[in-house]
Tab-separated table of C-alpha atoms in Angstrom:
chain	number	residue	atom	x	y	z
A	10	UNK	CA	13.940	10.840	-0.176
A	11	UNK	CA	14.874	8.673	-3.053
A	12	UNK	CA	13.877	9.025	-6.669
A	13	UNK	CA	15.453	6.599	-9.529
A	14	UNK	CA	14.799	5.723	-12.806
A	15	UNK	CA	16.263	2.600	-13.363
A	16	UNK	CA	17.361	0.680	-17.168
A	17	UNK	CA	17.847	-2.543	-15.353
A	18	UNK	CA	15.801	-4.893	-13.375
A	19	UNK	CA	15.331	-4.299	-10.014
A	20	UNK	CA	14.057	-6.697	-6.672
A	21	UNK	CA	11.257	-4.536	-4.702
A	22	UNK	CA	11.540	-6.036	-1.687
A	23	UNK	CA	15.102	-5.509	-1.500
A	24	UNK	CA	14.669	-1.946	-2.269
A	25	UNK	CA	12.556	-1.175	0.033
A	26	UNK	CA	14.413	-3.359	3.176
A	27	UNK	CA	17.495	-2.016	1.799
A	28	UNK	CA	16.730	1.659	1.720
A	29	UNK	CA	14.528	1.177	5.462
A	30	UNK	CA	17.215	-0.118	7.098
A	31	UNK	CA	19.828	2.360	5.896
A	32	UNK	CA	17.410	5.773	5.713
A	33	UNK	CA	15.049	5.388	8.316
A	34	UNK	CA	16.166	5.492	12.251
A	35	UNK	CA	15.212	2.406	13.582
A	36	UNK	CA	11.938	2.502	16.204
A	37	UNK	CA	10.782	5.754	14.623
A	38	UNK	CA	8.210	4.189	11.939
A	39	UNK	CA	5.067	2.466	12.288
A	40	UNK	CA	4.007	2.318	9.316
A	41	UNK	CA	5.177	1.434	5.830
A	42	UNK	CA	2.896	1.458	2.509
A	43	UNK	CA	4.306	0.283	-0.423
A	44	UNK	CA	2.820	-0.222	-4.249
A	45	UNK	CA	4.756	-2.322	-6.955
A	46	UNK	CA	3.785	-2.337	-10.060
A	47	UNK	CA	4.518	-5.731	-12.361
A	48	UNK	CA	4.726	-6.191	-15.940
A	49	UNK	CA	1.237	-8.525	-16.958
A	50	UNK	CA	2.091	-10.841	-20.384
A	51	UNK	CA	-2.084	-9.287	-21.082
A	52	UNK	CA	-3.095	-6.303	-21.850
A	53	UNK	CA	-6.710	-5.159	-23.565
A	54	UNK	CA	-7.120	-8.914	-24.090
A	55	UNK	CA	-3.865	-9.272	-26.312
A	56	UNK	CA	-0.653	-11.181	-25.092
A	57	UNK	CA	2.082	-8.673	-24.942
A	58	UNK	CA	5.047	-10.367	-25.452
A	59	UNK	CA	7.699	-7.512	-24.086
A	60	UNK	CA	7.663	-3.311	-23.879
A	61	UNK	CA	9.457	-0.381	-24.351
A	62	UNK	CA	9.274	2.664	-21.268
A	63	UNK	CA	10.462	5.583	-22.843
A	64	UNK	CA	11.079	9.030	-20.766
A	65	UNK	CA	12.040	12.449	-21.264
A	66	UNK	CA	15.772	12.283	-19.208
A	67	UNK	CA	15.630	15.337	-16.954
A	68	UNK	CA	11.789	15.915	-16.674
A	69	UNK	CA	11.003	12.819	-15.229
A	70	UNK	CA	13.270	12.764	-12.384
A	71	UNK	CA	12.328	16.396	-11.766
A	72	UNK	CA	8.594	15.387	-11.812
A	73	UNK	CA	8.887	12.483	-9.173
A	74	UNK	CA	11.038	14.194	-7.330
A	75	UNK	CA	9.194	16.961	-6.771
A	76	UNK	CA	5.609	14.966	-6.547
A	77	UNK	CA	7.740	13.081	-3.622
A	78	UNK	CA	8.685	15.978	-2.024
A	79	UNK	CA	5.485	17.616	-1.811
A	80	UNK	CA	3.875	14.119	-0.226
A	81	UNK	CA	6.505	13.973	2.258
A	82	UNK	CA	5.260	17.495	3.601
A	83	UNK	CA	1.767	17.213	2.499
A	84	UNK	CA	1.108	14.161	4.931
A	85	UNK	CA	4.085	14.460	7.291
A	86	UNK	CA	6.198	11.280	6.046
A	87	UNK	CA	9.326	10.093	7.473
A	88	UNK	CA	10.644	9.621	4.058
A	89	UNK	CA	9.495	7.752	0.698
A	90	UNK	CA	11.452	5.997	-2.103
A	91	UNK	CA	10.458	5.729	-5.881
A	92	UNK	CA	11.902	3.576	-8.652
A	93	UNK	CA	10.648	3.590	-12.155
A	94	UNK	CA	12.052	1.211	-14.956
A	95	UNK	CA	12.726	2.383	-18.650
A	96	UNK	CA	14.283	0.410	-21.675
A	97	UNK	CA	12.962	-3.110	-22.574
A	98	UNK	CA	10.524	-4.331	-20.007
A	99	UNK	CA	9.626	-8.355	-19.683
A	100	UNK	CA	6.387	-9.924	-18.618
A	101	UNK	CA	6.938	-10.310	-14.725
A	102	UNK	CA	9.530	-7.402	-14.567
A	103	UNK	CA	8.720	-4.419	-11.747
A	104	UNK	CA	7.940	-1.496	-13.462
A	105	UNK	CA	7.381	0.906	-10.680
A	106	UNK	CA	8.011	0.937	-6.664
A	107	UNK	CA	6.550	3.631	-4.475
A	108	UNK	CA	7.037	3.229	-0.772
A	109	UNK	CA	5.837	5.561	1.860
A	110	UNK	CA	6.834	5.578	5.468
A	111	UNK	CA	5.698	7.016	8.206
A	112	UNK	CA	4.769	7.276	12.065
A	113	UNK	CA	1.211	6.221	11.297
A	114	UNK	CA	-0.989	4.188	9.222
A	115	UNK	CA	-2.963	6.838	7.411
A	116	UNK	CA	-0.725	8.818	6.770
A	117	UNK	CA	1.426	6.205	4.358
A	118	UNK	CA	-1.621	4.236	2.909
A	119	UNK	CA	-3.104	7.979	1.604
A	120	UNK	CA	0.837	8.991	0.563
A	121	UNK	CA	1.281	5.858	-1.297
A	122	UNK	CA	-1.871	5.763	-3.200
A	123	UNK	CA	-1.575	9.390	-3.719
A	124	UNK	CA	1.777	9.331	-5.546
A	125	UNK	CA	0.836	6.182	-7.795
A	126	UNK	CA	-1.946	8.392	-8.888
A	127	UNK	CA	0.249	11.138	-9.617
A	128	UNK	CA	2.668	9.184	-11.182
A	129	UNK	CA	0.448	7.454	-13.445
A	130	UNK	CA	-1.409	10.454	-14.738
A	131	UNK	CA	1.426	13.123	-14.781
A	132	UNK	CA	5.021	11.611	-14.751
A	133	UNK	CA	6.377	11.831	-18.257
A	134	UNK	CA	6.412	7.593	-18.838
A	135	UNK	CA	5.618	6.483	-22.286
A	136	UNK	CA	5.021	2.884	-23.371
A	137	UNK	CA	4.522	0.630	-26.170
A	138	UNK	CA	3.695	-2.690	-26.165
A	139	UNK	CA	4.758	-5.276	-28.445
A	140	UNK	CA	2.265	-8.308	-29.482
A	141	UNK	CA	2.579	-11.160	-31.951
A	142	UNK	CA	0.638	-8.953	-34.504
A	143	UNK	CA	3.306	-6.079	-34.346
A	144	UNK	CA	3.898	-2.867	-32.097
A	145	UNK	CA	1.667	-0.170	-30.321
A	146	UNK	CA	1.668	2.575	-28.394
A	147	UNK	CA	-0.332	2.048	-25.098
A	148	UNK	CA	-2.958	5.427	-25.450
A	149	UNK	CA	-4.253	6.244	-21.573
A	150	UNK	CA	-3.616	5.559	-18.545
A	151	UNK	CA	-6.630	3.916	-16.719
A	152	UNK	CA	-8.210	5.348	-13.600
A	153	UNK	CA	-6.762	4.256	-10.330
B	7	UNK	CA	14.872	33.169	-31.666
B	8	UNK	CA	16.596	30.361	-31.209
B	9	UNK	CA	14.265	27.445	-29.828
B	10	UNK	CA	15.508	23.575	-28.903
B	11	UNK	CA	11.891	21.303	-29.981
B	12	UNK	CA	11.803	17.915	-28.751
B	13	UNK	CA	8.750	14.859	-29.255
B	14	UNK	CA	8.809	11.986	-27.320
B	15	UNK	CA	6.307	8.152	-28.293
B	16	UNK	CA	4.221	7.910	-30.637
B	17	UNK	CA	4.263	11.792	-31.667
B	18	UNK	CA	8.200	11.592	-32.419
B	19	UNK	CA	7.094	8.830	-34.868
B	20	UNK	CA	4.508	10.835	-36.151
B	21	UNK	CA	6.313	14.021	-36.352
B	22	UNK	CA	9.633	11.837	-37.350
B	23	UNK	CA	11.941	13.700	-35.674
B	24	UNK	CA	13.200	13.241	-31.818
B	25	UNK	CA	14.538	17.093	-31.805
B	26	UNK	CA	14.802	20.059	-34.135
B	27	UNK	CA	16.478	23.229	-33.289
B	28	UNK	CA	14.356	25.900	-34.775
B	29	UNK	CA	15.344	29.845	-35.678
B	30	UNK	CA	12.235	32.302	-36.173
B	31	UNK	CA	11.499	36.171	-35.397
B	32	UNK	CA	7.655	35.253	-35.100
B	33	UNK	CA	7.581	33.212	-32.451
B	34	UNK	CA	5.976	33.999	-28.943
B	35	UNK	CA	4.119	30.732	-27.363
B	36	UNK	CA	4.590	26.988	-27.218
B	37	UNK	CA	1.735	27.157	-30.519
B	38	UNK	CA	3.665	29.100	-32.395
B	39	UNK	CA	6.583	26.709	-31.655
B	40	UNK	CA	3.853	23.895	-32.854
B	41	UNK	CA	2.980	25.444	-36.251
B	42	UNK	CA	6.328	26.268	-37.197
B	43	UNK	CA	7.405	22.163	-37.163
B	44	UNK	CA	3.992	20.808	-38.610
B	45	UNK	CA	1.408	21.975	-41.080
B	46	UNK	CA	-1.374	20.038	-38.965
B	47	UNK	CA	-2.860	21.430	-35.655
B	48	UNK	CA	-1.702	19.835	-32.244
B	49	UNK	CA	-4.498	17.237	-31.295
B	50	UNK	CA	-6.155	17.920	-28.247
B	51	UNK	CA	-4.842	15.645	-25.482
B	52	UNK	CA	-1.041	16.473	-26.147
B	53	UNK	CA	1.049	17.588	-23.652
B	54	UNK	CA	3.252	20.503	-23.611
B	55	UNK	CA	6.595	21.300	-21.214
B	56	UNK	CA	8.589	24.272	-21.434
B	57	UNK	CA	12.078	23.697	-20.004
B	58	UNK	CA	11.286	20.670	-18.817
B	59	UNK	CA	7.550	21.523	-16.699
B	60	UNK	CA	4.628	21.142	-17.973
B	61	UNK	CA	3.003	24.342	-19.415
B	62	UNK	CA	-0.067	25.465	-21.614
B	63	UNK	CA	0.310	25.961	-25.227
B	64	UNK	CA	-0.283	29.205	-25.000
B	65	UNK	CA	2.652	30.119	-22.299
B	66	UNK	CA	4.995	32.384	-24.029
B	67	UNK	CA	8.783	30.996	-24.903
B	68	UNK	CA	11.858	32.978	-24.725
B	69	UNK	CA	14.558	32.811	-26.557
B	70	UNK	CA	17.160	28.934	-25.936
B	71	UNK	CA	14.078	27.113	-24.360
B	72	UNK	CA	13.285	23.336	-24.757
B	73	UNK	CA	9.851	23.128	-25.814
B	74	UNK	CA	8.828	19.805	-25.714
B	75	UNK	CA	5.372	18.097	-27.084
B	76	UNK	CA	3.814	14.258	-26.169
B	77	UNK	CA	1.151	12.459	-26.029
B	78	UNK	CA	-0.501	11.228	-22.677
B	79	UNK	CA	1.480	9.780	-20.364
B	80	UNK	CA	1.209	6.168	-19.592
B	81	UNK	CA	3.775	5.000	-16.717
B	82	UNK	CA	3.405	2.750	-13.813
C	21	UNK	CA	-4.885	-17.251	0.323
C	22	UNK	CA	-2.102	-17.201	3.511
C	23	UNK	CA	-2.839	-15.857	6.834
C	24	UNK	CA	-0.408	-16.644	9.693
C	25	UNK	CA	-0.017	-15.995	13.366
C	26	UNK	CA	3.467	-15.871	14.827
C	27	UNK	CA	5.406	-16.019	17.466
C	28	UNK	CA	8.776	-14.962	16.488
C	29	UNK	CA	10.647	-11.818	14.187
C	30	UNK	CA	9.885	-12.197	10.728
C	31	UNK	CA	11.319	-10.145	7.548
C	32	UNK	CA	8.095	-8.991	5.535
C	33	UNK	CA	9.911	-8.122	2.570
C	34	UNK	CA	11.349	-11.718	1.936
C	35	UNK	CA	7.477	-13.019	2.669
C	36	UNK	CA	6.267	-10.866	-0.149
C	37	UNK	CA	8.874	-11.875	-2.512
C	38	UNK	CA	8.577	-15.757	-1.223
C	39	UNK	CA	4.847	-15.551	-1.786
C	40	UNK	CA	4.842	-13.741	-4.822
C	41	UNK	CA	7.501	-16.616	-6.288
C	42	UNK	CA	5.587	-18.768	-5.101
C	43	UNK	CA	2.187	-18.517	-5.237
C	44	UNK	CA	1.702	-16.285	-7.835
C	45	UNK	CA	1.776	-17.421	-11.795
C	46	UNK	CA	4.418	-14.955	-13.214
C	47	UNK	CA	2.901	-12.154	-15.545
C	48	UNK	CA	-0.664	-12.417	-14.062
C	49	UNK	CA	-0.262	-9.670	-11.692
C	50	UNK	CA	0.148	-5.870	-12.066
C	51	UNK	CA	-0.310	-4.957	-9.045
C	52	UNK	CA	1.276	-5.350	-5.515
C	53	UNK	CA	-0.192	-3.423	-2.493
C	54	UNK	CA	1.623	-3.899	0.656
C	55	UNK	CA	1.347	-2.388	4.140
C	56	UNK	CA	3.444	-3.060	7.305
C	57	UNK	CA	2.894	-2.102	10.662
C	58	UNK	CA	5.806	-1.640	12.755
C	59	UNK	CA	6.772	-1.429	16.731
C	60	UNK	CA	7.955	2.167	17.355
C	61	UNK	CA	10.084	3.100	20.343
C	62	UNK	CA	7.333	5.646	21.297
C	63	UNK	CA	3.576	6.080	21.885
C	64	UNK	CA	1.234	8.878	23.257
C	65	UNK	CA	4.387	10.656	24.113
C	66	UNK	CA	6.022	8.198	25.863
C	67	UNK	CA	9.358	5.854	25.436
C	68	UNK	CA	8.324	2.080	25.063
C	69	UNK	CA	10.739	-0.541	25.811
C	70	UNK	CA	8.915	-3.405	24.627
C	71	UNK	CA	5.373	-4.711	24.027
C	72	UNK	CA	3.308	-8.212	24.146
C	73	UNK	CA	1.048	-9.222	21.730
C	74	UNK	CA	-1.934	-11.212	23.047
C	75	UNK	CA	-4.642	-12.830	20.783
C	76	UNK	CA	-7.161	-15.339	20.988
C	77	UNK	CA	-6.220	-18.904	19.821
C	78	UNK	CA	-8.337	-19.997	16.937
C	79	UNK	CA	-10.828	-16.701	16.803
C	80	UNK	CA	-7.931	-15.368	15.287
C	81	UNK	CA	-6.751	-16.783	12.426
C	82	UNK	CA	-10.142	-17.644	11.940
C	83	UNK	CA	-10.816	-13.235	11.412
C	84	UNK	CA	-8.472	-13.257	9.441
C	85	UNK	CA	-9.088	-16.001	6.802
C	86	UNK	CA	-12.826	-14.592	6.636
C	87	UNK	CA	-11.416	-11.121	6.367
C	88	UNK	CA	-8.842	-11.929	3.959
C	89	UNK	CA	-11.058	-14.378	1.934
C	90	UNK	CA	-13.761	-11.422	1.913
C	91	UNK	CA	-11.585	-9.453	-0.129
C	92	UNK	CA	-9.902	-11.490	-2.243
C	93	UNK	CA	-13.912	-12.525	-3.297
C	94	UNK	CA	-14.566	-8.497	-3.259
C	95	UNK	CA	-11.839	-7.126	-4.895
C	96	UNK	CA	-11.564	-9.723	-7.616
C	97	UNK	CA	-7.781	-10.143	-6.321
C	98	UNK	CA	-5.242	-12.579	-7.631
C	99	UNK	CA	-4.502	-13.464	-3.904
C	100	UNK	CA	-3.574	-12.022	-0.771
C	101	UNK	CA	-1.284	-12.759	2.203
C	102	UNK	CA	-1.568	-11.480	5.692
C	103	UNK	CA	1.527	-12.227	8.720
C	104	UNK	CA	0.831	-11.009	11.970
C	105	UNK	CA	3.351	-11.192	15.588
C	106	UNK	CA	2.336	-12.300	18.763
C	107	UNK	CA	4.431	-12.604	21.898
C	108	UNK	CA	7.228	-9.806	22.576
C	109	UNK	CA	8.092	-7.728	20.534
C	110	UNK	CA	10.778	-4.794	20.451
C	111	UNK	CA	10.491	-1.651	18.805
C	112	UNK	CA	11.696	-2.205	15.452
C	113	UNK	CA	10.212	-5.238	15.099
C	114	UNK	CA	7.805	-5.866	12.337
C	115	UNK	CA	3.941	-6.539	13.906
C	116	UNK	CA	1.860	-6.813	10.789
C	117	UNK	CA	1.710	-7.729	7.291
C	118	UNK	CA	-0.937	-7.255	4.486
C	119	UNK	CA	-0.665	-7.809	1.223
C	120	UNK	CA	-2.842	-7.538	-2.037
C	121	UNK	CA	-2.280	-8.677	-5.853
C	122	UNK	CA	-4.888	-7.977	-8.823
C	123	UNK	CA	-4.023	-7.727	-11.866
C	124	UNK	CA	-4.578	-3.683	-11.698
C	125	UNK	CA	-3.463	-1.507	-9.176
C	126	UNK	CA	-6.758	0.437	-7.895
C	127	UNK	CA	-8.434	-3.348	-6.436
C	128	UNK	CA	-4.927	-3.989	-4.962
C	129	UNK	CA	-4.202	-0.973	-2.937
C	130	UNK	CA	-8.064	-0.244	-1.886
C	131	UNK	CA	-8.118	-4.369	-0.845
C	132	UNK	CA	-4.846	-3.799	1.592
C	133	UNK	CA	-6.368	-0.212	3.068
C	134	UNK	CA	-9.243	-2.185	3.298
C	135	UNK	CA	-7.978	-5.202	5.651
C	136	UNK	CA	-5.848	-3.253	7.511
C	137	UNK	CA	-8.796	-1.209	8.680
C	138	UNK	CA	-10.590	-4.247	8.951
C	139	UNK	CA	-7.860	-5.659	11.180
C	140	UNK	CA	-6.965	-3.186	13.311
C	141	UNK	CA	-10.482	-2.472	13.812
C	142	UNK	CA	-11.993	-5.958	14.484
C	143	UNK	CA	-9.483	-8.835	14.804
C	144	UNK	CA	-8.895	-10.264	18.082
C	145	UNK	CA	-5.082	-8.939	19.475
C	146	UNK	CA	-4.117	-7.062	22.547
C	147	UNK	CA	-1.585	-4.718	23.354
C	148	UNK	CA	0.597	-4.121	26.566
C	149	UNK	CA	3.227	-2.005	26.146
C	150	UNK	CA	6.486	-1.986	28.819
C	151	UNK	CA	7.402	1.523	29.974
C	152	UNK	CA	10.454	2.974	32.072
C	153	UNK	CA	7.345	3.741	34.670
C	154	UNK	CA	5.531	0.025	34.280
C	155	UNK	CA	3.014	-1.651	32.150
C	156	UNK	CA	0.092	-0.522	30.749
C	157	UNK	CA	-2.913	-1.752	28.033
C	158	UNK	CA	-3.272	-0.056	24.812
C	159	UNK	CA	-6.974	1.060	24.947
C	160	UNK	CA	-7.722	1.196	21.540
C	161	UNK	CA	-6.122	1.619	18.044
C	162	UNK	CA	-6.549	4.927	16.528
C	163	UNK	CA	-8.932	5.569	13.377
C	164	UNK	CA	-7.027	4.739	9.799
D	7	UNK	CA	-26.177	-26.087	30.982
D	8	UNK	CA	-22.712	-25.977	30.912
D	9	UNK	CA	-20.643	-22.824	29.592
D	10	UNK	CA	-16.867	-22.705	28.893
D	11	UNK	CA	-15.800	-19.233	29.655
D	12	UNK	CA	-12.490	-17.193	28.498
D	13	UNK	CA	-11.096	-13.883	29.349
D	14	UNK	CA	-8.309	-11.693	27.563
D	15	UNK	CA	-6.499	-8.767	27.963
D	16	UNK	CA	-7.217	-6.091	30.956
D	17	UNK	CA	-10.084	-7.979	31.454
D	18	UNK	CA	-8.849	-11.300	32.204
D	19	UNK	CA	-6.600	-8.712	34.351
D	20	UNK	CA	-9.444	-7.469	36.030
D	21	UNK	CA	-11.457	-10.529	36.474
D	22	UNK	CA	-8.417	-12.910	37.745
D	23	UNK	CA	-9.413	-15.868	35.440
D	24	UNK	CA	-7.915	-16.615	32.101
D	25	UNK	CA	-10.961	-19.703	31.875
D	26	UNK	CA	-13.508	-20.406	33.999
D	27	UNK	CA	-16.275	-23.290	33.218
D	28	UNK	CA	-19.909	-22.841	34.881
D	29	UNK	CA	-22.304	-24.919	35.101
D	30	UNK	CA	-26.174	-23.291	35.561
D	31	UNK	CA	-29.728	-23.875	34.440
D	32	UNK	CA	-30.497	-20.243	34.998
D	33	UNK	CA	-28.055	-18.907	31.807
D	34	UNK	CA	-29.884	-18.265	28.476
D	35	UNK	CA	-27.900	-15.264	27.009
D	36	UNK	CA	-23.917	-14.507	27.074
D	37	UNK	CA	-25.619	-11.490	29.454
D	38	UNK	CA	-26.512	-14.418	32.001
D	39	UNK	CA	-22.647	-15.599	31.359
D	40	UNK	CA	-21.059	-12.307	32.483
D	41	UNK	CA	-23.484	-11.631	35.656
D	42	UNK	CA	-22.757	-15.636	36.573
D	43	UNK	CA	-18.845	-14.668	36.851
D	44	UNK	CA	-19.027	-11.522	37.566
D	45	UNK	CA	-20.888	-9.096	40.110
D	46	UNK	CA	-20.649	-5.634	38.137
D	47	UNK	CA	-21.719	-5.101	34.713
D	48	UNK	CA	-19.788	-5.032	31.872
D	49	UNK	CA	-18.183	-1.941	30.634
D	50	UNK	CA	-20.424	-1.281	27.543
D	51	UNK	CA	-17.419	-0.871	25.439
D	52	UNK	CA	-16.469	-4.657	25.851
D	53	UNK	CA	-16.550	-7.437	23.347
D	54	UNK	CA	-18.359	-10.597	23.119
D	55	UNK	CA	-17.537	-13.769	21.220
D	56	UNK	CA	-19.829	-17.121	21.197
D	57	UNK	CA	-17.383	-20.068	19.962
D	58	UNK	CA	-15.080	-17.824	18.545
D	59	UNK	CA	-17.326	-15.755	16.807
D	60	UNK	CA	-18.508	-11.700	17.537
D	61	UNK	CA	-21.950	-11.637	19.547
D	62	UNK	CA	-24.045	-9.307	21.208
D	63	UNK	CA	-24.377	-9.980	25.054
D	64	UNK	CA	-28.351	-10.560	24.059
D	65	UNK	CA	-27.537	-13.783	22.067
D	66	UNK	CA	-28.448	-16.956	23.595
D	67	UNK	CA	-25.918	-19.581	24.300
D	68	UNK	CA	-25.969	-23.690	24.089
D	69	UNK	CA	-24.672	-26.136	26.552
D	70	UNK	CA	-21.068	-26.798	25.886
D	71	UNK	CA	-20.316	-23.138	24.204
D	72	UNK	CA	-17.701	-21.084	24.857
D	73	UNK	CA	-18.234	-17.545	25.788
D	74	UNK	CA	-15.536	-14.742	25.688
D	75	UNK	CA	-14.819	-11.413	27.044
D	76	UNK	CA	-12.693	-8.590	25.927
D	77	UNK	CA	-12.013	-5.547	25.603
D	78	UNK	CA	-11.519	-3.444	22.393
D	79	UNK	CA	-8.737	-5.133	20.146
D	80	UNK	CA	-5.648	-3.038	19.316
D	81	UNK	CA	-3.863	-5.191	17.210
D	82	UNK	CA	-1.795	-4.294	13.652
C-alpha cells in the first residue's frame, strides 16, 4: 500500500507503472483499475484560472490510509496506491490517482470506484478556486 | 483544561484564526470547545475531528486534545 | 475515438498518457477511468506458461468501435480509447486496455466498467492457454 | 446460393476447417449453414455471426454472405 500527498506535480501513468512494476510480483495480477482525477479550466460555468488544495497535515494521510487499508481487505486486493495533490493546482494538473490491483476484474473496478467515493466525500481536502472575478471556496462535493 | 483548536478553508477565514490554544474548567464536548471560540452557533454541515478522526460534536474532549472544525470536504 | 487490435507487447500507461496529450484539449477533462487486464501466471488453479489470443478479423474491431462509440454517445464522454493483444502472450503481459474521459468522474468510471463488461462479455476473442500438462480453451470469462 | 463459411476457436478445432465455401439452393437460415457442414447440431451455447455481425441461427442468409461459428468469447 501506498498513500501520498504530494505539493508538486505528478505523471499518473508513471505512478502507477512505476509502483506495479516495483510492488506487485509479476504474473500475479489480472486486473488493474485506476481513476485520475484532472484539474478542468471550468467549473459551475466560470473559467477557473488556478486553485488552492488545502489539508489538515496528519488527518489526511491517516484518513486515506486507513480508507486504503480497509479496501485492500474488504475486496481482497493485491495492493492499491493513492496520490493526492495540495498547494497551487493548474488547469490540466492531476489532482488525485487511485489505483487498485488485483487478481480479478471486479474486484478492482468496485475497489477503485469505492475509494474515489470515499475520498471525495470524507478525506479532509479543501479547495478554492480562483476566477477572473476574484476567489471562492468550492462548497460540496458532487455525487459520484 | 488545556485544549489545542484548529479551522481549516473557508471557516479559518471566517473564524480568522488557523489555531488557538484554549484554557477552561467548563469544558466537556467538542460544543463546548465551539462556544468558547465564537459567539455564533456551528452551522450545520461542519465537520468536527477530535485528535485528528472525525467525531460528533457532542463527543466529550479530554484534557491536550486537537479539536479541529471545517467545512465539507471537497477533494478529488 | 481509438480502438486497436494488436499483435505485439504494448505499455498501457504510455498509451493513456500519449492519448491523453494527444487527443485530448488540456483542461477539458476531470476525469480519467482506466482498466487493464493482465496475463497472470495462473488460472483455475493451475500454472500457465503462455496463452494465444484468437479473434475474428474485421468483426472485431468492428465490436469494438460500436461498443466504444456507444458509450462515448451514452456517457456524454470527452473520448475513449480501447487497446487489445492478440497472438502470444506471456503472463505479465498486458491483454486489454479501456479507457474513459468526461469531464466528471461518475460518467468516466461507470463508461470503462461498462465496456469492459461489454467486452469481455460480447467481443469476438478466444483464449488457449499453454499448460505444463498441454493446451486447453478457456470456456468462458467469468461474470464482472 | 453461395455461402462463405468461417470457424474459430474449439470449434474450428472440432470441425477441422478454418473456411469452408458451400454452394446450395436448399440453405435459407444460418441453421441450414451449420447442418450443410456439419452432421450434429450445434451446441446451444455457440455463437452466430452473419457478415460479421451477431445472429440467431433462425436468420436467413443471402448469396455471397459469410456465416460464422463460435463458441463463447473469452477475451479481456
Amino acid at each position: 500500500m501506498r498513500v501520498e500527498i504530494r505539493a508538486t506535480a505528478f505523471d499518473p501513468w508513471l505512478e502507477v507503472a512505476a509502483f506495479r512494476r516495483d510492488h506487485l510480483a509479476a504474473g500475479r495480477i489480472g486486473a488493474s483499475a485506476v481513476f485520475v482525477g484532472t484539474m478542468r479550466d471550468f467549473n459551475e460555468g466560470d473559467d477557473v484560472k488556478s486553485m488552492v488544495l488545502e489539508h489538515y497535515p496528519g488527518m489526511t494521510e491517516q484518513h486515506l490510509e486507513t480508507m486504503t487499508q480497509d479496501a485492500i481487505s474488504k475486496h481482497h486486493l493485491s495492493d492499491a496506491l493513492v496520490i493526492h495533490r495540495v498547494g497551487t493546482i493548474l488547469p490540466a494538473d492531476d489532482i488525485v490517482l487511485v489505483a487498485a490491483f488485483s487478481a480479478h476484474r471486479k474486484e478492482a473496478l468496485i475497489a477503485c470506484r469505492e475509494m474515489m467515493e470515499t475520498l471525495k466525500s470524507t478525506a479532509p481536502f479543501w479547495k478554492k478556486e480562483s476566477l477572473a472575478s476574484g476567489e471562492r471556496w468550492v462548497e460540496k462535493n458532487t455525487a459520484g | 483544561m488545556s485544549i489545542q483548536v484548529r479551522f481549516f478553508a473557508s471557516l479559518r477565514e471566517r473564524v480568522g484564526h488557523t489555531r488557538l490554544s484554549i484554557e477552561s474548567a467548563d469544558i466537556a464536548t467538542a460544543r463546548d470547545v465551539w462556544q468558547a471560540v465564537s459567539a455564533s452557533p456551528l452551522d450545520e454541515e461542519m465537520l468536527v475531528a477530535i485528535n485528528k478522526a472525525y467525531a460528533s460534536l457532542d463527543k466529550a474532549v479530554s484534557d491536550g486534545d486537537e479539536v479541529a472544525f471545517f467545512p465539507p470536504v471537497t477533494g478529488g
